[in-house]
Every structure is written in structure tokens, then in C-alpha cells.
Short mmCIF file of C-alpha atoms and ligand atoms in Angstrom, two decimals:
data_model
loop_
_atom_site.label_atom_id
_atom_site.label_comp_id
_atom_site.label_asym_id
_atom_site.label_seq_id
_atom_site.Cartn_x
_atom_site.Cartn_y
_atom_site.Cartn_z
CA UNK W 11 15.16 3.49 -20.76
CA UNK W 12 13.93 6.78 -22.15
CA UNK W 13 10.77 7.69 -24.21
CA UNK W 14 8.95 10.41 -25.81
CA UNK W 15 9.20 14.10 -24.39
CA UNK W 16 5.82 14.42 -23.54
CA UNK W 17 3.37 16.38 -20.29
CA UNK W 18 1.44 14.42 -18.16
CA UNK W 19 -1.98 16.35 -16.40
CA UNK W 20 -2.01 15.82 -13.29
CA UNK W 21 -5.40 15.78 -10.92
CA UNK W 22 -5.77 15.61 -6.76
CA UNK W 23 -8.24 14.65 -5.05
CA UNK W 24 -7.47 15.34 -1.36
CA UNK W 25 -4.94 18.05 -0.07
CA UNK W 26 -3.92 16.98 3.21
CA UNK W 27 -1.32 14.79 4.25
CA UNK W 28 -0.40 12.51 1.19
CA UNK W 29 -2.42 14.92 -1.05
CA UNK W 30 0.47 17.44 -0.73
CA UNK W 31 4.06 14.45 -0.27
CA UNK W 32 1.95 13.55 -3.82
CA UNK W 33 2.18 17.39 -5.26
CA UNK W 34 5.43 17.74 -4.20
CA UNK W 35 6.43 13.93 -5.24
CA UNK W 36 5.70 15.06 -9.39
CA UNK W 37 6.72 18.03 -9.34
CA UNK W 38 10.65 16.16 -8.49
CA UNK W 39 10.01 13.12 -10.63
CA UNK W 40 11.54 14.94 -14.59
CA UNK W 41 14.50 17.20 -11.58
CA UNK W 42 15.42 12.59 -10.56
CA UNK W 43 14.59 11.67 -13.29
CA UNK W 44 15.22 14.18 -16.24
CA UNK W 45 16.22 11.06 -18.73
CA UNK W 46 12.57 10.31 -18.74
CA UNK W 47 11.07 13.03 -20.71
CA UNK W 48 8.42 12.89 -18.06
CA UNK W 49 7.29 16.43 -17.05
CA UNK W 50 3.82 16.68 -15.19
CA UNK W 51 1.69 19.64 -15.17
CA UNK W 52 0.04 20.20 -11.25
CA UNK W 53 -3.73 21.23 -13.64
CA UNK W 54 -6.65 20.84 -11.05
CA UNK W 55 -6.96 20.39 -6.83
CA UNK W 56 -10.02 18.84 -5.24
CA UNK W 57 -10.87 18.82 -1.72
CA UNK W 58 -13.88 19.50 0.50
CA UNK W 59 -12.23 21.66 3.14
CA UNK W 60 -11.56 24.91 0.96
CA UNK W 61 -8.47 26.09 3.06
CA UNK W 62 -6.93 23.65 1.07
CA UNK W 63 -7.76 24.52 -2.13
CA UNK W 64 -6.07 27.58 -1.45
CA UNK W 65 -2.79 25.61 -0.25
CA UNK W 66 -3.11 23.90 -3.25
CA UNK W 67 -3.20 25.92 -6.25
CA UNK W 68 -0.72 28.73 -3.93
CA UNK W 69 1.54 26.68 -2.43
CA UNK W 70 1.68 23.31 -4.30
CA UNK W 71 1.21 25.15 -7.56
CA UNK W 72 -1.93 23.76 -9.18
CA UNK W 73 -3.43 26.07 -11.86
CA UNK W 74 -7.05 24.79 -10.69
CA UNK W 75 -9.44 24.48 -8.11
CA UNK W 76 -12.70 22.57 -6.76
CA UNK W 77 -14.19 21.63 -4.04
CA UNK W 78 -15.96 19.02 -5.95
CA UNK W 79 -14.24 15.83 -7.19
CA UNK W 80 -15.81 14.98 -9.94
CA UNK W 81 -13.85 18.16 -11.74
CA UNK W 82 -10.84 16.92 -11.56
CA UNK W 83 -12.35 13.09 -12.78
CA UNK W 84 -14.20 15.41 -15.73
CA UNK W 85 -11.43 17.61 -17.20
CA UNK W 86 -10.10 16.38 -20.31
CA UNK W 87 -6.40 18.18 -19.16
CA UNK W 88 -6.33 15.53 -16.66
CA UNK W 89 -4.52 12.58 -17.59
CA UNK W 90 -3.73 11.01 -13.85
CA UNK W 91 -5.38 11.33 -10.52
CA UNK W 92 -3.85 11.14 -7.70
CA UNK W 93 -6.22 9.56 -4.97
CA UNK W 94 -5.61 10.51 -1.60
CA UNK W 95 -9.08 10.74 -0.49
CA UNK W 96 -10.02 9.58 3.29
CA UNK W 97 -10.79 6.03 2.95
CA UNK W 98 -14.07 5.07 2.21
CA UNK W 99 -14.19 7.84 -0.48
CA UNK W 100 -11.55 4.89 -2.43
CA UNK W 101 -13.86 2.93 -4.04
CA UNK W 102 -16.06 5.42 -5.14
CA UNK W 103 -13.78 7.94 -6.78
CA UNK W 104 -11.31 4.68 -7.65
CA UNK W 105 -14.58 3.20 -10.24
CA UNK W 106 -15.24 6.70 -11.01
CA UNK W 107 -11.94 7.76 -11.94
CA UNK W 108 -11.02 4.44 -13.91
CA UNK W 109 -14.88 5.08 -15.42
CA UNK W 110 -13.77 8.42 -17.08
CA UNK W 111 -11.02 7.05 -18.64
CA UNK W 112 -7.40 8.40 -16.00
CA UNK W 113 -4.97 5.99 -14.84
CA UNK W 114 -4.85 6.34 -10.65
CA UNK W 115 -2.25 6.92 -8.09
CA UNK W 116 -4.65 5.53 -5.23
CA UNK W 117 -3.13 5.54 -1.77
CA UNK W 118 -3.47 2.64 1.10
CA UNK W 119 -5.98 0.63 2.17
CA UNK W 120 -7.38 0.68 -0.75
CA UNK W 121 -11.27 0.34 -0.41
CA UNK W 122 -12.45 -0.69 3.73
CA UNK W 123 -13.59 -4.08 2.58
CA UNK W 124 -11.93 -7.14 0.72
CA UNK W 125 -15.00 -6.69 -1.83
CA UNK W 126 -15.03 -2.66 -2.58
CA UNK W 127 -10.96 -2.76 -3.12
CA UNK W 128 -12.08 -5.66 -6.03
CA UNK W 129 -14.21 -3.71 -6.92
CA UNK W 130 -12.46 -1.15 -7.57
CA UNK W 131 -9.82 -3.39 -9.15
CA UNK W 132 -12.75 -4.84 -11.84
CA UNK W 133 -13.34 -0.95 -12.75
CA UNK W 134 -9.57 -0.66 -13.63
CA UNK W 135 -9.09 -3.60 -15.96
CA UNK W 136 -12.08 -3.23 -17.38
CA UNK W 137 -11.52 0.54 -18.20
CA UNK W 138 -7.97 -0.51 -19.52
CA UNK W 139 -6.27 1.66 -17.23
CA UNK W 140 -3.15 2.15 -14.90
CA UNK W 141 -2.71 1.81 -11.06
CA UNK W 142 -0.27 2.91 -8.26
CA UNK W 143 -1.07 2.22 -5.17
CA UNK W 144 0.70 3.52 -2.09
CA UNK W 145 3.48 1.16 -0.86
CA UNK W 146 5.93 3.88 -0.38
CA UNK W 147 8.03 0.82 1.76
CA UNK W 148 9.06 -1.35 -0.05
CA UNK W 149 11.25 1.63 -3.01
CA UNK W 150 13.47 2.07 0.26
CA UNK W 151 16.84 1.18 -0.95
CA UNK W 152 17.79 -1.07 1.32
CA UNK W 153 14.54 -2.91 0.72
CA UNK W 154 14.89 -3.38 -1.83
CA UNK W 155 18.64 -4.75 -1.03
CA UNK W 156 17.56 -6.73 1.30
CA UNK W 157 14.99 -8.38 -1.58
CA UNK W 158 18.06 -9.23 -3.85
CA UNK W 159 19.72 -10.91 -1.14
CA UNK W 160 16.35 -13.55 -0.96
CA UNK W 161 14.96 -13.35 -4.50
CA UNK W 162 19.28 -14.32 -5.23
CA UNK W 163 19.24 -17.21 -2.55
CA UNK W 164 22.41 -15.67 -0.33
CA UNK W 165 20.27 -16.29 2.66
CA UNK W 166 19.60 -19.84 1.79
CA UNK W 167 15.55 -21.29 1.88
CA UNK W 168 13.94 -19.04 3.86
CA UNK W 169 12.23 -20.17 7.28
CA UNK W 170 10.58 -17.38 9.38
CA UNK W 171 9.74 -13.72 8.52
CA UNK W 172 8.71 -11.36 11.57
CA UNK W 173 7.40 -8.05 10.47
CA UNK W 174 6.13 -5.36 12.48
CA UNK W 175 5.01 -1.54 12.28
CA UNK W 176 4.89 0.55 15.04
CA UNK W 177 3.38 4.02 15.34
CA UNK W 178 3.13 5.79 18.34
CA UNK W 179 0.37 8.60 16.86
CA UNK W 180 -2.40 7.59 18.76
CA UNK W 181 -0.64 6.57 21.95
CA UNK W 182 -1.89 10.45 23.40
CA UNK W 183 -5.57 9.19 25.11
CA UNK W 184 -6.87 12.28 24.33
CA UNK W 185 -5.40 11.86 20.26
CA UNK W 186 -7.98 13.27 17.79
CA UNK W 187 -10.65 10.70 16.02
CA UNK W 188 -9.65 11.32 12.70
CA UNK W 189 -11.84 9.31 10.54
CA UNK W 190 -8.27 6.57 11.09
CA UNK W 191 -11.75 5.46 14.14
CA UNK W 192 -14.56 5.34 12.40
CA UNK W 193 -15.67 2.73 10.52
CA UNK W 194 -17.74 4.31 8.83
CA UNK W 195 -14.38 5.96 7.13
CA UNK W 196 -11.62 4.05 7.66
CA UNK W 197 -12.77 0.18 7.52
CA UNK W 198 -10.64 -1.96 10.03
CA UNK W 199 -7.84 0.15 11.68
CA UNK W 200 -4.90 -0.35 12.58
CA UNK W 201 -5.69 -3.39 10.12
CA UNK W 202 -6.10 -1.47 7.37
CA UNK W 203 -4.01 1.78 8.49
CA UNK W 204 -0.21 -0.62 9.32
CA UNK W 205 -0.56 -4.22 9.51
CA UNK W 206 -1.29 -2.83 5.12
CA UNK W 207 1.92 -2.20 4.20
CA UNK W 208 3.68 -4.64 6.92
CA UNK W 209 2.17 -7.66 4.85
CA UNK W 210 2.68 -5.83 1.43
CA UNK W 211 6.40 -5.51 2.66
CA UNK W 212 6.60 -8.99 3.14
CA UNK W 213 4.68 -10.32 -0.09
CA UNK W 214 7.05 -8.11 -2.01
CA UNK W 215 10.78 -9.64 -0.25
CA UNK W 216 9.16 -12.41 0.15
CA UNK W 217 6.54 -13.83 -1.41
CA UNK W 218 2.20 -14.43 -1.29
CA UNK W 219 0.90 -15.01 2.42
CA UNK W 220 -1.31 -18.13 2.59
CA UNK W 221 -2.77 -18.50 5.47
CA UNK W 222 -3.54 -16.15 8.51
CA UNK W 223 -4.26 -15.94 12.76
CA UNK W 224 -4.32 -13.44 13.65
CA UNK W 225 -6.31 -11.12 17.01
CA UNK W 226 -6.88 -7.72 17.23
CA UNK W 227 -7.32 -5.64 21.11
CA UNK W 228 -8.16 -1.44 21.09
CA UNK W 229 -6.78 0.13 23.79
CA UNK W 230 -8.56 3.48 23.80
CA UNK W 231 -12.29 2.58 23.44
CA UNK W 232 -13.31 7.41 22.64
CA UNK W 233 -11.39 9.21 21.97
CA UNK W 234 -11.80 13.80 21.48
CA UNK W 235 -13.49 14.56 18.05
CA UNK W 236 -10.86 15.89 15.11
CA UNK W 237 -13.31 18.31 11.94
CA UNK W 238 -12.64 16.85 8.59
CA UNK W 239 -10.06 18.39 6.77
CA UNK W 240 -8.34 19.82 10.23
CA UNK W 241 -5.53 18.95 11.89
CA UNK W 242 -4.35 15.40 11.83
CA UNK W 243 -4.12 12.14 12.80
CA UNK W 244 -0.71 12.92 15.29
CA UNK W 245 -3.71 16.28 16.65
CA UNK W 246 -3.83 16.04 20.62
CA UNK W 247 -6.98 17.76 21.50
CA UNK W 248 -7.52 18.74 25.60
CA UNK W 249 -11.38 19.08 26.80
CA UNK W 250 -12.94 17.58 24.11
CA UNK W 251 -16.32 16.74 22.87
CA UNK W 252 -16.15 12.55 22.77
CA UNK W 253 -16.69 10.15 20.80
CA UNK W 254 -16.13 6.27 20.15
CA UNK W 255 -13.35 4.58 18.88
CA UNK W 256 -15.21 1.95 16.87
CA UNK W 257 -11.99 -0.27 15.18
CA UNK W 258 -8.65 -1.89 16.50
CA UNK W 259 -4.92 -0.07 17.70
CA UNK W 260 -3.46 -3.67 17.92
CA UNK W 261 -3.05 -6.59 15.30
CA UNK W 262 -0.66 -9.56 15.17
CA UNK W 263 -0.96 -12.67 13.23
CA UNK W 264 0.64 -16.22 12.33
CA UNK W 265 1.25 -16.60 8.76
CA UNK W 266 2.43 -18.72 6.86
CA UNK W 267 3.36 -18.06 3.26
CA UNK W 268 2.44 -19.81 0.08
CA UNK W 269 3.92 -22.06 -2.17
CA UNK W 270 5.22 -19.24 -4.58
CA UNK W 271 8.57 -17.59 -4.54
CA UNK W 272 11.05 -17.19 -2.18
CA UNK W 273 9.37 -17.47 0.35
CA UNK W 274 7.66 -20.74 -0.22
CA UNK W 275 7.45 -22.73 3.22
CA UNK W 276 8.14 -19.99 5.46
CA UNK W 277 5.73 -18.90 8.27
CA UNK W 278 6.37 -15.03 10.49
CA UNK W 279 4.38 -13.25 12.78
CA UNK W 280 3.03 -9.96 12.00
CA UNK W 281 2.21 -7.21 14.60
CA UNK W 282 0.59 -3.56 13.83
CA UNK W 283 0.31 -1.16 16.93
CA UNK W 284 -1.19 2.60 16.50
CA UNK W 285 -1.29 2.76 20.86
CA UNK W 286 2.44 1.89 20.87
CA UNK W 287 4.63 3.65 23.84
CA UNK W 288 8.56 4.32 22.67
CA UNK W 289 8.72 3.30 18.54
CA UNK W 290 7.68 6.74 16.81
CA UNK W 291 7.63 5.33 12.90
CA UNK W 292 9.25 1.80 14.42
CA UNK W 293 8.39 -0.77 10.83
CA UNK W 294 10.71 -3.74 10.38
CA UNK W 295 10.99 -5.95 8.89
CA UNK W 296 13.34 -9.76 9.65
CA UNK W 297 13.93 -12.49 6.73
CA UNK W 298 16.15 -15.45 8.28
CA UNK W 299 16.90 -18.36 6.54
CA UNK W 300 18.86 -21.80 7.08
CA UNK W 301 22.83 -19.67 5.79
CA UNK W 302 21.75 -16.08 7.14
CA UNK W 303 19.76 -13.14 7.61
CA UNK W 304 18.58 -9.35 7.01
CA UNK W 305 16.81 -6.86 9.33
CA UNK W 306 14.77 -3.22 8.89
CA UNK W 307 13.56 -0.38 10.80
CA UNK W 308 12.62 1.82 9.35
CA UNK W 309 13.11 4.88 11.91
CA UNK W 310 16.85 3.18 10.44
CA UNK W 311 16.26 3.22 6.71
CA UNK W 312 19.25 3.58 5.55
CA UNK W 313 20.57 0.27 6.53
CA UNK W 314 20.26 -2.86 6.05
CA UNK W 315 21.14 -4.69 9.07
CA UNK W 316 23.01 -8.74 7.04
CA UNK W 317 24.18 -11.74 8.04
CA UNK W 318 25.68 -14.18 6.12
CA UNK W 319 26.85 -17.99 6.31
CA UNK W 320 26.95 -19.70 9.36
CA UNK W 321 30.66 -19.17 9.30
CA UNK W 322 29.69 -15.38 10.34
CA UNK W 323 27.33 -15.54 12.69
CA UNK W 324 29.58 -14.99 15.45
CA UNK W 325 30.77 -11.84 13.78
CA UNK W 326 26.90 -10.78 13.93
CA UNK W 327 25.68 -8.40 12.06
CA UNK W 328 27.24 -6.11 9.49
CA UNK W 329 25.74 -2.96 9.00
CA UNK W 330 25.29 -2.40 5.21
CA UNK W 331 24.61 1.63 4.57
CA UNK W 332 21.84 1.76 1.60
CA UNK W 333 24.74 3.70 -1.75
CA UNK W 334 24.71 3.31 -5.81
CA UNK W 335 24.68 -0.32 -6.06
CA UNK W 336 20.73 -0.27 -4.32
CA UNK W 337 17.55 0.47 -6.42
CA UNK W 338 17.07 3.90 -7.25
CA UNK W 339 19.29 5.72 -4.34
CA UNK W 340 21.57 7.18 -7.35
CA UNK W 341 19.15 9.54 -8.12
CA UNK W 342 19.35 11.35 -5.35
CA UNK W 343 22.28 11.09 -3.40
CA UNK W 344 25.81 10.27 -5.09
CA UNK W 345 28.03 8.59 -2.96
CA UNK W 346 26.61 6.35 -0.17
CA UNK W 347 25.98 7.62 3.80
CA UNK W 348 23.55 10.33 2.49
CA UNK W 349 20.30 9.22 3.99
CA UNK W 350 16.78 9.30 1.39
CA UNK W 351 13.85 10.43 3.51
CA UNK W 352 11.04 9.17 3.19
CA UNK W 353 10.14 12.09 1.00
CA UNK W 354 12.02 10.03 -1.42
CA UNK W 355 10.17 7.24 -1.34
CA UNK W 356 7.06 9.03 -2.72
CA UNK W 357 8.99 10.40 -5.77
CA UNK W 358 10.09 6.92 -7.00
CA UNK W 359 7.03 6.11 -6.19
CA UNK W 360 5.60 8.61 -8.81
CA UNK W 361 8.25 7.43 -11.82
CA UNK W 362 7.04 3.44 -11.20
CA UNK W 363 3.17 5.28 -12.01
CA UNK W 364 4.04 8.09 -14.84
CA UNK W 365 7.33 5.69 -16.50
CA UNK W 366 4.23 2.77 -16.51
CA UNK W 367 1.71 5.20 -18.12
CA UNK W 368 3.74 6.29 -20.42
CA UNK W 369 3.95 2.64 -22.14
CA UNK W 370 7.12 2.04 -19.76
CA UNK W 371 8.54 -0.69 -17.61
CA UNK W 372 5.31 -1.78 -15.01
CA UNK W 373 8.01 -1.42 -11.52
CA UNK W 374 4.60 -0.06 -9.74
CA UNK W 375 2.25 -2.13 -7.46
CA UNK W 376 -0.97 -2.34 -8.90
CA UNK W 377 -4.08 -2.70 -7.59
CA UNK W 378 -3.90 -6.31 -7.35
CA UNK W 379 -0.97 -6.68 -4.64
CA UNK W 380 -3.92 -4.83 -3.08
CA UNK W 381 -6.73 -6.84 -3.57
CA UNK W 382 -4.07 -9.13 -2.23
CA UNK W 383 -3.46 -7.57 0.48
CA UNK W 384 -7.15 -6.65 1.66
CA UNK W 385 -8.28 -10.61 1.47
CA UNK W 386 -4.65 -10.90 4.00
CA UNK W 387 -6.92 -7.94 6.31
CA UNK W 388 -10.49 -8.69 5.58
CA UNK W 389 -8.98 -13.30 6.59
CA UNK W 390 -6.86 -11.62 9.52
CA UNK W 391 -10.17 -10.42 11.30
CA UNK W 392 -12.10 -12.72 10.78
CA UNK W 393 -9.55 -15.69 12.41
CA UNK W 394 -9.44 -12.83 15.22
CA UNK W 395 -13.61 -12.88 15.63
CA UNK W 396 -13.27 -16.91 14.85
CA UNK W 397 -9.60 -17.63 16.82
CA UNK W 398 -9.18 -20.19 13.70
CA UNK W 399 -6.58 -19.91 10.85
CA UNK W 400 -8.51 -18.48 7.74
CA UNK W 401 -6.59 -19.36 4.86
CA UNK W 402 -6.87 -16.17 1.82
CA UNK W 403 -8.33 -18.46 -1.40
CA UNK W 404 -11.48 -18.61 0.58
CA UNK W 405 -12.05 -14.61 1.50
CA UNK W 406 -13.73 -13.68 -1.06
CA UNK W 407 -16.92 -14.68 -0.84
CA UNK W 408 -17.32 -14.33 2.98
CA UNK W 409 -19.89 -12.00 4.85
CA UNK W 410 -16.39 -10.26 6.96
CA UNK W 411 -15.24 -9.30 3.41
CA UNK W 412 -18.27 -7.16 2.26
CA UNK W 413 -19.09 -5.42 5.08
CA UNK W 414 -17.12 -1.90 5.52
N1 NAD P 525 1.47 5.56 2.08
C1 NAD P 525 1.92 5.58 3.53
O1 NAD P 525 2.82 5.63 3.71
C2 NAD P 525 0.42 7.04 3.74
C3 NAD P 525 0.63 7.22 5.15
C4 NAD P 525 -0.18 7.82 5.90
C5 NAD P 525 -2.17 7.91 4.98
N2 NAD P 525 -2.04 7.48 3.72
C6 NAD P 525 -3.24 7.20 3.18
O2 NAD P 525 -3.46 8.47 2.85
C7 NAD P 525 -4.92 8.52 2.75
C8 NAD P 525 -5.21 10.08 2.58
O3 NAD P 525 -4.18 9.94 3.85
P1 NAD P 525 -3.93 11.44 5.50
O4 NAD P 525 -2.84 10.83 6.45
O5 NAD P 525 -3.88 12.20 3.92
O6 NAD P 525 -5.25 12.07 5.45
P2 NAD P 525 -5.51 13.53 6.01
O7 NAD P 525 -6.39 13.80 6.60
O8 NAD P 525 -4.19 14.77 6.38
O9 NAD P 525 -6.32 14.79 4.83
C9 NAD P 525 -7.60 13.80 3.87
C10 NAD P 525 -7.85 15.30 3.58
O10 NAD P 525 -9.54 14.75 2.38
C11 NAD P 525 -10.80 15.60 2.08
N3 NAD P 525 -10.94 15.07 2.00
C12 NAD P 525 -12.32 14.26 2.74
N4 NAD P 525 -13.70 14.21 1.75
C13 NAD P 525 -13.43 14.29 0.70
C14 NAD P 525 -14.32 14.65 -0.65
N5 NAD P 525 -15.25 14.41 0.00
N6 NAD P 525 -13.47 15.01 -1.39
C15 NAD P 525 -12.34 15.84 -1.43
N7 NAD P 525 -11.31 15.35 -0.40
C16 NAD P 525 -11.72 15.50 0.79
C17 NAD P 525 -10.33 16.10 3.83
O11 NAD P 525 -10.78 17.48 3.57
C18 NAD P 525 -9.01 16.21 4.19
O12 NAD P 525 -8.24 17.63 3.48
C19 NAD P 525 -5.96 7.52 4.10
O13 NAD P 525 -6.05 6.92 2.58
C20 NAD P 525 -4.60 6.90 4.30
O14 NAD P 525 -4.78 5.38 5.33
C21 NAD P 525 -0.84 6.97 3.42
#
């Protein structure tokens, strides 16, 4: 699709890991997708840490900087906003962005609870603004290939799905107590942080989840404190002042898929850990059907293991390299085997967002997907507390849906 050439004014709220990555992604869009005619202009960035505001202006190329995010939302040249703040600010900023009439690309988890996420959805719907969510793993060309094989029925009837997100970012007992471990600042722990990615990917490639039965555990109950706006959640602090871990390190769930989509009637498991030793960003999805299966692991992001047809089963899996035939791969590399990286997924995400706000097709994930993910996280929390199966359509209105 080609659109009329235009400049889109960008505001950024929070200049941490994701804020920096969003900024680079915007800058890449006109280079990777020149035919769209969309030129993002980095107008103003906000962070409460002055050193990060300076970084945004001096290194990332924002024309202006501020320590007050409201100046970003009030800026007349800002058309779209990236909300990359810690989770506790998502509802406040997301709702304010919608009221200011700004389209926004917001990081997951969108809100600390189902009700916060639903409130952002209501505000965005009322204001008629476009939303986009940081579900970057959707854009991996190998994942897109898996999704196409499944949608085309190449795996037969989908029987079961196995997803796990095993990151070792907090596997050191002295790993920093960043905002992610504080219930007030983050909401739930690994459920919101990593499990929500895995459940989104299951829904993206297979279809909606209808029911869940979960358990959670916390492996390290205290950690050394980390000042907001310094370091990252990968930091290790020796002899620090300790504080309590208030949310879960590990979560596992049995899931049943609903009647819509290719996964109709399928069952599966989703697991996530932030304290695992061994996998570093081991993020896997395996989908099994009556005629075949596919396996993907983010640590080998550009490969898809494929077995199609029972007759081929004795030969095992074929490894398909991501190639120009899959997703947006060809925009980055002309031939197969030239690996794409994590940052490229963010560039694809930025393109989908900017295309949608420019009147193009809405290929981006949106706040409705975020509400669905929040329902799954909340249902997992309810189920882990009760030991019972939890239906997702019963989540709205539960006590847990309202707590942060
Ligand atoms: N999509 C993904 O794969 C992915 C990966 C990492 C993080 N995330 C999400 O991105 C969000 C940010 O995570 P991060 O790792 O970039 O965090 P980070 O800790 O690296 O950065 C957060 C930044 O927010 C700033 N901040 C705090 N209070 C603020 C305020 N009132 N106004 C403006 N800025 C403020 C901090 O100073 C810091 O610079 C989280 O919601 C997280 O879950 C998504």
C-alpha cells in the first residue's frame, strides 16, 4: 500500500529499554518501508530521570525533552505517543493520551489489572484513537509462517499447544529489585511480564483461549533495591539494601481454547519463569495437529521446525530458515539465512502502527488484544488462588480484576 507522503510527530514517554527501542524503530521505518511515504519526526521525550531526557535529545534525536509526561501529551506537534513507562503508569498515561486525542503505541502489559486495561480500552474507543501494543514476537517471520501453515490447515486439526517463556533475567538471588517485583508498580510478576507475551502468541497463531487452570510460585522472596530510572532489571547488586518481592517468579497453566479459530477444541500448556537457569530468553511455542506440527524458539528466532504429514514423521523435523517468503523478512534481507534480530521486530511493529494511523490496513495488535491478555493474566491469578478452572468470560467484575 502506498499512502500520501506525510510527517508524523512522535512523542515518547519513558526512555528506558523500550523507549530507546521504539525511538530507533521509528527512525528505521522510512528506510525499511520507503514506499509508505511516512516520515516520523521525533518531537519530544519525557522521563523523570534527567539523564535519560538528555540521552533522548543528544543521542536519540528528540528535538525537545521534559521530566513531565503531560508536556508530551499537550504538545501540538505530537500526533502519536509511545508509552514505555513502568506498568503502574500505563492506565494514567494511556487514558490521558486518549483524552488528548493522541494515537498511542503502548508496551505490554497494558495496565496492572483487567479493570485498568479495560479502562484504557474504553478511553481509546471513546476518543477514536488508534492503539498498538508491544507484542513484538508476533512479527517474527518464522512465527508468521507457522501461523499461515496453521490457518491453511496444513497441520490438520489442532490438538494441543505448548508455550513457555523462560527468561533468566532474575535468576541471581542478588538480581535487582526493580519496579517489576513491586505489586503496586508492576501488578503481577512473571504473569504480566512474560506469560502475557506467551498467551498473546498462542492466541495470535491458534485462536482465543477460553479457560485456564494455573499455579504460581515465588522462588526469591527478597532482593536488593534498585533506584527507578537507573540500571535495568538484569542488574545484579552486591551487599544492597534488601526489599520484598511482592509477585510471582514462575507461573504454569493448563488452557482450553474456545470454539473460534483454527485451535477450536484444542488444549495446551503455558509456562513462564523469570528465574530460570539455562534458558536466557527461551521462548517457545509448539503447535501439534492431527497431520503435523511446528516448533519455534526465540533463541533461534529465524528458524521454524516443521513436520507435515504422518508419512514424514519418521524423518523428523525439517528446519525452515526464515526467508523472503515469510512475513516482512524481505524488507530487511534479500535472501534466506541472514538472521533478523529483536530490534527488527520493533521496526515491523512501528510500521504497522504508523500505517494504521495513516489510514492504512490495521495489521497492528490493539487494545482489545491487550484486554484479552489481561483477562488471561487475571484468570490465572484467580485460578492459582482458588485451585479451580477459571472461564475467561467470567473475569470482568471479579474482585481480582480490580486489584493492581
Ligand atoms: N515488548 C517487550 O518485549 C518488552 C520488553 C521489555 C519491557 N517491556 C515493557 O515496557 C515497559 C517499560 O519497560 P523497560 O524495560 O523499558 O523499563 P525501564 O526500567 O528500562 O525504563 C522505565 C523508564 O521509565 C521512567 N519513568 C519512571 N517514572 C516515570 C514517569 N512518571 N514519567 C516518565 N518516565 C518515567 C524511568 O526513569 C525509566 O527510564 C514495561 O511496561 C515493560 O513491561 C516490553
